[in-house]
CSV table of C-alpha atoms in Angstrom, one decimal:
chain,number,residue,atom,x,y,z
C,1,GLY,CA,20.2,34.0,11.9
C,2,ALA,CA,22.8,35.6,10.2
C,3,VAL,CA,24.5,37.6,12.7
C,4,VAL,CA,27.9,39.6,12.3
C,5,SER,CA,29.7,40.7,15.2
C,6,GLN,CA,32.6,43.2,15.6
C,7,HIS,CA,35.0,43.4,18.3
C,8,PRO,CA,35.9,46.0,19.8
C,9,SER,CA,32.9,48.3,19.3
C,10,TRP,CA,35.2,51.2,19.7
C,11,VAL,CA,38.8,52.0,20.4
C,12,ILE,CA,40.9,54.9,21.2
C,13,CYS,CA,44.6,54.7,20.6
C,14,LYS,CA,47.7,56.9,20.3
C,15,SER,CA,49.2,57.8,17.1
C,16,GLY,CA,51.7,55.4,15.7
C,17,THR,CA,50.3,52.3,17.5
C,18,SER,CA,48.4,49.4,15.5
C,19,VAL,CA,45.0,48.4,16.3
C,20,LYS,CA,43.3,45.1,15.3
C,21,ILE,CA,39.5,44.9,14.7
C,22,GLU,CA,37.7,41.5,14.3
C,23,CYS,CA,35.0,40.6,12.5
C,24,ARG,CA,32.9,37.2,13.1
C,25,SER,CA,30.1,35.6,11.5
C,26,LEU,CA,28.2,33.8,14.3
C,27,ASP,CA,25.9,31.5,12.9
C,28,PHE,CA,27.0,30.8,9.3
C,29,GLN,CA,30.1,30.6,7.3
C,30,ALA,CA,31.5,33.1,5.1
C,31,THR,CA,34.2,32.6,2.3
C,32,THR,CA,34.0,36.4,1.6
C,33,MET,CA,34.1,39.1,3.9
C,34,PHE,CA,34.1,42.9,3.3
C,35,TRP,CA,35.7,45.9,5.0
C,36,TYR,CA,34.1,49.2,4.7
C,37,ARG,CA,35.1,52.6,6.2
C,38,GLN,CA,32.5,55.4,6.9
C,39,PHE,CA,33.5,59.0,7.8
C,40,PRO,CA,31.1,61.1,9.7
C,41,LYS,CA,28.0,62.0,8.0
C,42,GLN,CA,29.0,60.1,4.8
C,43,SER,CA,28.3,56.8,3.1
C,44,LEU,CA,30.0,53.6,3.4
C,45,MET,CA,33.2,53.4,1.1
C,46,LEU,CA,34.5,49.6,0.5
C,47,MET,CA,38.1,49.3,1.5
C,48,ALA,CA,38.8,45.6,0.6
C,49,THR,CA,37.4,42.2,-0.1
C,50,SER,CA,38.8,39.6,2.3
C,51,ASN,CA,38.9,35.9,1.0
C,52,GLU,CA,39.4,32.9,3.2
C,53,GLY,CA,42.6,31.4,2.6
C,54,SER,CA,44.0,34.0,0.4
C,55,LYS,CA,45.1,37.4,0.0
C,56,ALA,CA,42.6,40.4,0.5
C,57,THR,CA,41.7,42.5,-2.7
C,58,TYR,CA,42.1,46.2,-1.9
C,59,GLU,CA,40.1,49.0,-3.7
C,60,GLN,CA,42.1,51.8,-5.4
C,61,GLY,CA,43.6,54.2,-3.0
C,62,VAL,CA,43.8,51.7,0.0
C,63,GLU,CA,47.1,51.0,1.2
C,64,LYS,CA,47.4,47.6,1.8
C,65,ASP,CA,50.4,47.9,3.9
C,66,LYS,CA,48.6,49.9,6.2
C,67,PHE,CA,45.4,48.0,6.5
C,68,LEU,CA,46.4,44.4,7.0
C,69,ILE,CA,43.5,42.0,6.4
C,70,ASN,CA,43.6,38.3,7.6
C,71,HIS,CA,40.7,35.9,7.0
C,72,ALA,CA,42.1,32.9,8.5
C,73,SER,CA,38.7,30.9,8.9
C,74,LEU,CA,35.4,30.8,7.5
C,75,THR,CA,33.9,32.9,10.3
C,76,LEU,CA,36.8,35.2,11.0
C,77,SER,CA,38.4,38.1,9.5
C,78,THR,CA,40.6,40.6,11.0
C,79,LEU,CA,41.6,44.2,9.9
C,80,THR,CA,44.6,45.8,11.4
C,81,VAL,CA,45.3,49.3,11.2
C,82,THR,CA,49.0,49.8,11.3
C,83,SER,CA,50.8,53.0,12.5
C,84,ALA,CA,47.5,54.6,13.0
C,85,HIS,CA,47.4,58.4,12.6
C,86,PRO,CA,44.4,60.8,13.3
C,87,GLU,CA,43.1,60.7,9.7
C,88,ASP,CA,42.5,57.2,10.3
C,89,SER,CA,40.0,57.7,12.7
C,90,SER,CA,36.6,56.4,11.4
C,91,PHE,CA,33.9,54.1,11.7
C,92,TYR,CA,35.1,50.8,10.4
C,93,ILE,CA,32.1,48.3,9.3
C,94,CYS,CA,32.6,44.7,8.1
C,95,SER,CA,30.0,42.5,6.4
C,96,ALA,CA,29.9,38.7,5.4
C,97,ASP,CA,28.6,37.0,2.4
C,98,PRO,CA,27.0,33.7,3.2
C,99,GLY,CA,27.5,32.5,-0.6
C,100,GLN,CA,23.9,31.6,-1.2
C,101,GLY,CA,24.3,32.8,-4.7
C,102,THR,CA,22.7,36.2,-3.9
C,103,ASP,CA,24.1,39.5,-3.4
C,104,THR,CA,23.1,39.6,0.2
C,105,GLN,CA,25.8,40.7,2.8
C,106,TYR,CA,25.0,40.8,6.4
C,107,PHE,CA,26.8,43.7,8.3
C,108,GLY,CA,28.4,43.9,11.6
C,109,PRO,CA,27.6,46.7,14.0
C,110,GLY,CA,30.8,48.7,13.1
C,111,THR,CA,34.0,49.6,15.0
C,112,ARG,CA,34.5,53.4,16.2
C,113,LEU,CA,38.3,54.0,15.8
C,114,THR,CA,39.8,57.3,17.3
C,115,VAL,CA,43.4,57.9,17.0
C,116,LEU,CA,44.7,60.8,19.2
U,1,THR,CA,33.9,52.9,-10.4
U,2,GLN,CA,30.2,53.0,-10.4
U,3,LEU,CA,28.4,56.0,-8.5
U,4,LEU,CA,25.2,55.9,-6.9
U,5,GLU,CA,23.6,59.3,-6.2
U,6,GLN,CA,20.8,59.6,-3.6
U,7,SER,CA,18.6,62.6,-3.4
U,8,PRO,CA,17.8,64.4,-1.4
U,9,GLN,CA,20.9,64.3,0.9
U,10,PHE,CA,18.7,65.7,3.9
U,11,LEU,CA,15.2,65.5,4.4
U,12,SER,CA,13.2,66.6,7.5
U,13,ILE,CA,9.5,66.4,7.6
U,14,GLN,CA,6.6,66.1,9.9
U,15,GLU,CA,5.3,62.6,11.3
U,16,GLY,CA,2.4,61.6,9.1
U,17,GLU,CA,3.7,63.2,5.8
U,18,ASN,CA,4.9,61.2,2.9
U,19,LEU,CA,8.1,61.2,1.3
U,20,THR,CA,10.4,59.6,-1.5
U,21,VAL,CA,14.0,59.1,-1.8
U,22,TYR,CA,15.7,58.6,-5.1
U,23,CYS,CA,18.8,56.6,-5.9
U,24,ASN,CA,20.2,57.0,-9.5
U,25,SER,CA,23.0,55.8,-11.4
U,26,SER,CA,24.3,55.7,-15.1
U,27,SER,CA,25.1,52.2,-14.6
U,28,VAL,CA,23.2,48.9,-14.6
U,29,PHE,CA,23.2,46.7,-11.6
U,30,SER,CA,22.2,42.9,-11.1
U,31,SER,CA,20.4,44.1,-8.0
U,32,LEU,CA,19.7,47.0,-5.7
U,33,GLN,CA,19.5,47.0,-2.1
U,34,TRP,CA,18.1,49.6,0.5
U,35,TYR,CA,19.5,49.9,3.9
U,36,ARG,CA,18.7,51.9,7.2
U,37,GLN,CA,21.4,52.6,9.4
U,38,GLU,CA,21.1,54.1,13.0
U,39,PRO,CA,23.8,56.3,14.4
U,40,GLY,CA,27.0,54.2,15.8
U,41,GLU,CA,25.4,50.9,14.3
U,42,GLY,CA,25.8,49.1,11.0
U,43,PRO,CA,23.5,49.2,8.1
U,44,VAL,CA,20.5,47.0,8.3
U,45,LEU,CA,19.0,45.4,5.0
U,46,LEU,CA,15.5,46.6,4.3
U,47,VAL,CA,14.9,44.9,0.8
U,48,THR,CA,16.6,43.6,-2.3
U,49,VAL,CA,15.2,44.2,-5.7
U,50,VAL,CA,16.3,42.3,-8.6
U,51,THR,CA,13.9,42.7,-11.7
U,52,GLY,CA,13.8,45.7,-13.8
U,53,GLY,CA,10.3,47.3,-12.8
U,54,GLU,CA,10.0,45.5,-9.7
U,55,VAL,CA,8.1,46.9,-6.7
U,56,LYS,CA,8.3,45.7,-3.1
U,57,LYS,CA,6.3,46.7,-0.2
U,58,LEU,CA,7.4,46.6,3.4
U,59,LYS,CA,4.8,47.8,5.8
U,60,ARG,CA,4.6,51.8,5.1
U,61,LEU,CA,7.7,51.4,2.6
U,62,THR,CA,7.4,50.9,-1.1
U,63,PHE,CA,10.6,50.1,-3.0
U,64,GLN,CA,10.8,50.4,-6.8
U,65,PHE,CA,13.4,49.3,-9.2
U,66,GLY,CA,13.8,51.2,-12.5
U,67,ASP,CA,13.0,49.3,-15.7
U,68,ALA,CA,16.5,49.6,-16.8
U,69,ARG,CA,17.9,48.8,-13.2
U,70,LYS,CA,19.9,51.8,-13.0
U,71,ASP,CA,17.6,53.8,-10.4
U,72,SER,CA,15.5,53.0,-7.6
U,73,SER,CA,13.1,54.9,-5.4
U,74,LEU,CA,12.0,54.4,-1.8
U,75,HIS,CA,8.5,55.7,-0.8
U,76,ILE,CA,7.2,56.0,2.8
U,77,THR,CA,3.9,56.6,3.6
U,78,ALA,CA,2.7,58.4,6.9
U,79,ALA,CA,6.1,58.5,8.1
U,80,GLN,CA,6.8,57.9,12.0
U,81,PRO,CA,9.7,59.2,14.3
U,82,GLY,CA,10.8,55.4,14.2
U,83,ASP,CA,11.6,56.0,10.5
U,84,THR,CA,14.3,58.4,11.5
U,85,GLY,CA,17.9,57.3,10.0
U,86,LEU,CA,20.3,57.3,7.3
U,87,TYR,CA,18.9,55.5,4.3
U,88,LEU,CA,21.4,54.0,1.8
U,89,CYS,CA,20.8,52.1,-1.4
U,90,ALA,CA,23.6,49.8,-2.7
U,91,GLY,CA,24.0,48.4,-6.2
U,92,ALA,CA,25.4,44.9,-6.6
U,93,GLU,CA,27.8,44.7,-9.5
U,94,GLY,CA,27.3,40.8,-9.9
U,95,ASN,CA,30.9,40.3,-8.4
U,96,GLU,CA,29.8,40.2,-4.7
U,97,LYS,CA,30.8,43.8,-4.1
U,98,LEU,CA,28.4,46.4,-3.2
U,99,THR,CA,28.4,50.1,-4.1
U,100,PHE,CA,26.8,52.3,-1.7
U,101,GLY,CA,24.7,55.4,-2.7
U,102,THR,CA,25.7,58.9,-1.0
U,103,GLY,CA,22.9,58.5,1.7
U,104,THR,CA,19.8,60.3,2.6
U,105,ARG,CA,19.6,61.3,6.2
U,106,LEU,CA,15.9,61.5,7.2
U,107,THR,CA,14.4,63.2,10.3
U,108,ILE,CA,10.8,62.7,11.2
U,109,ILE,CA,9.6,65.5,13.5
U,110,PRO,CA,7.0,64.3,16.1
């Protein structure tokens, strides 16, 4: 149980285009999902907290107008990278909190974004 | 922002050797988690420690949470090539958010 999927697993796009990444909790509901970014050989950095039915909370330094987050249901959150640039190339990972009163998050397999 | 420093940053040892990875912070966490991440994949939870001084064992892996809940260690006995990966500690701040450590990249040489 507690499986989180991401789609696509990898994407290559041209500079200036927008890319949408989906994060789904497959066998549980998650009122809270998290989006992380990981650059090569670095750790995970939290970008934003996605709450079902409300606006996302962004970490300091993360542009909310560039990284649009929508958490439309208890099993789906999406991250849209708008007007992507090469410096946005990274590994994007989501996680979902089943809300069991613990600090447990279940992580997706990640999405590799390459912006040309 | 709370910082979690891991040491060493890189570690390459021979199969069969023992090793310890450290995770240190100046802040107190409600719990601390250890993950292993393979290239191109998301992190996989190994263990969660909650109580100061707590020790948990997972086969050849031993995890310890510091008495003050500011630091943790991961000890691997008789390392195997399958232990190779990026080890990440993450502290929970009590508000659902996790702060990840700087990571330790472990390579076990057959």
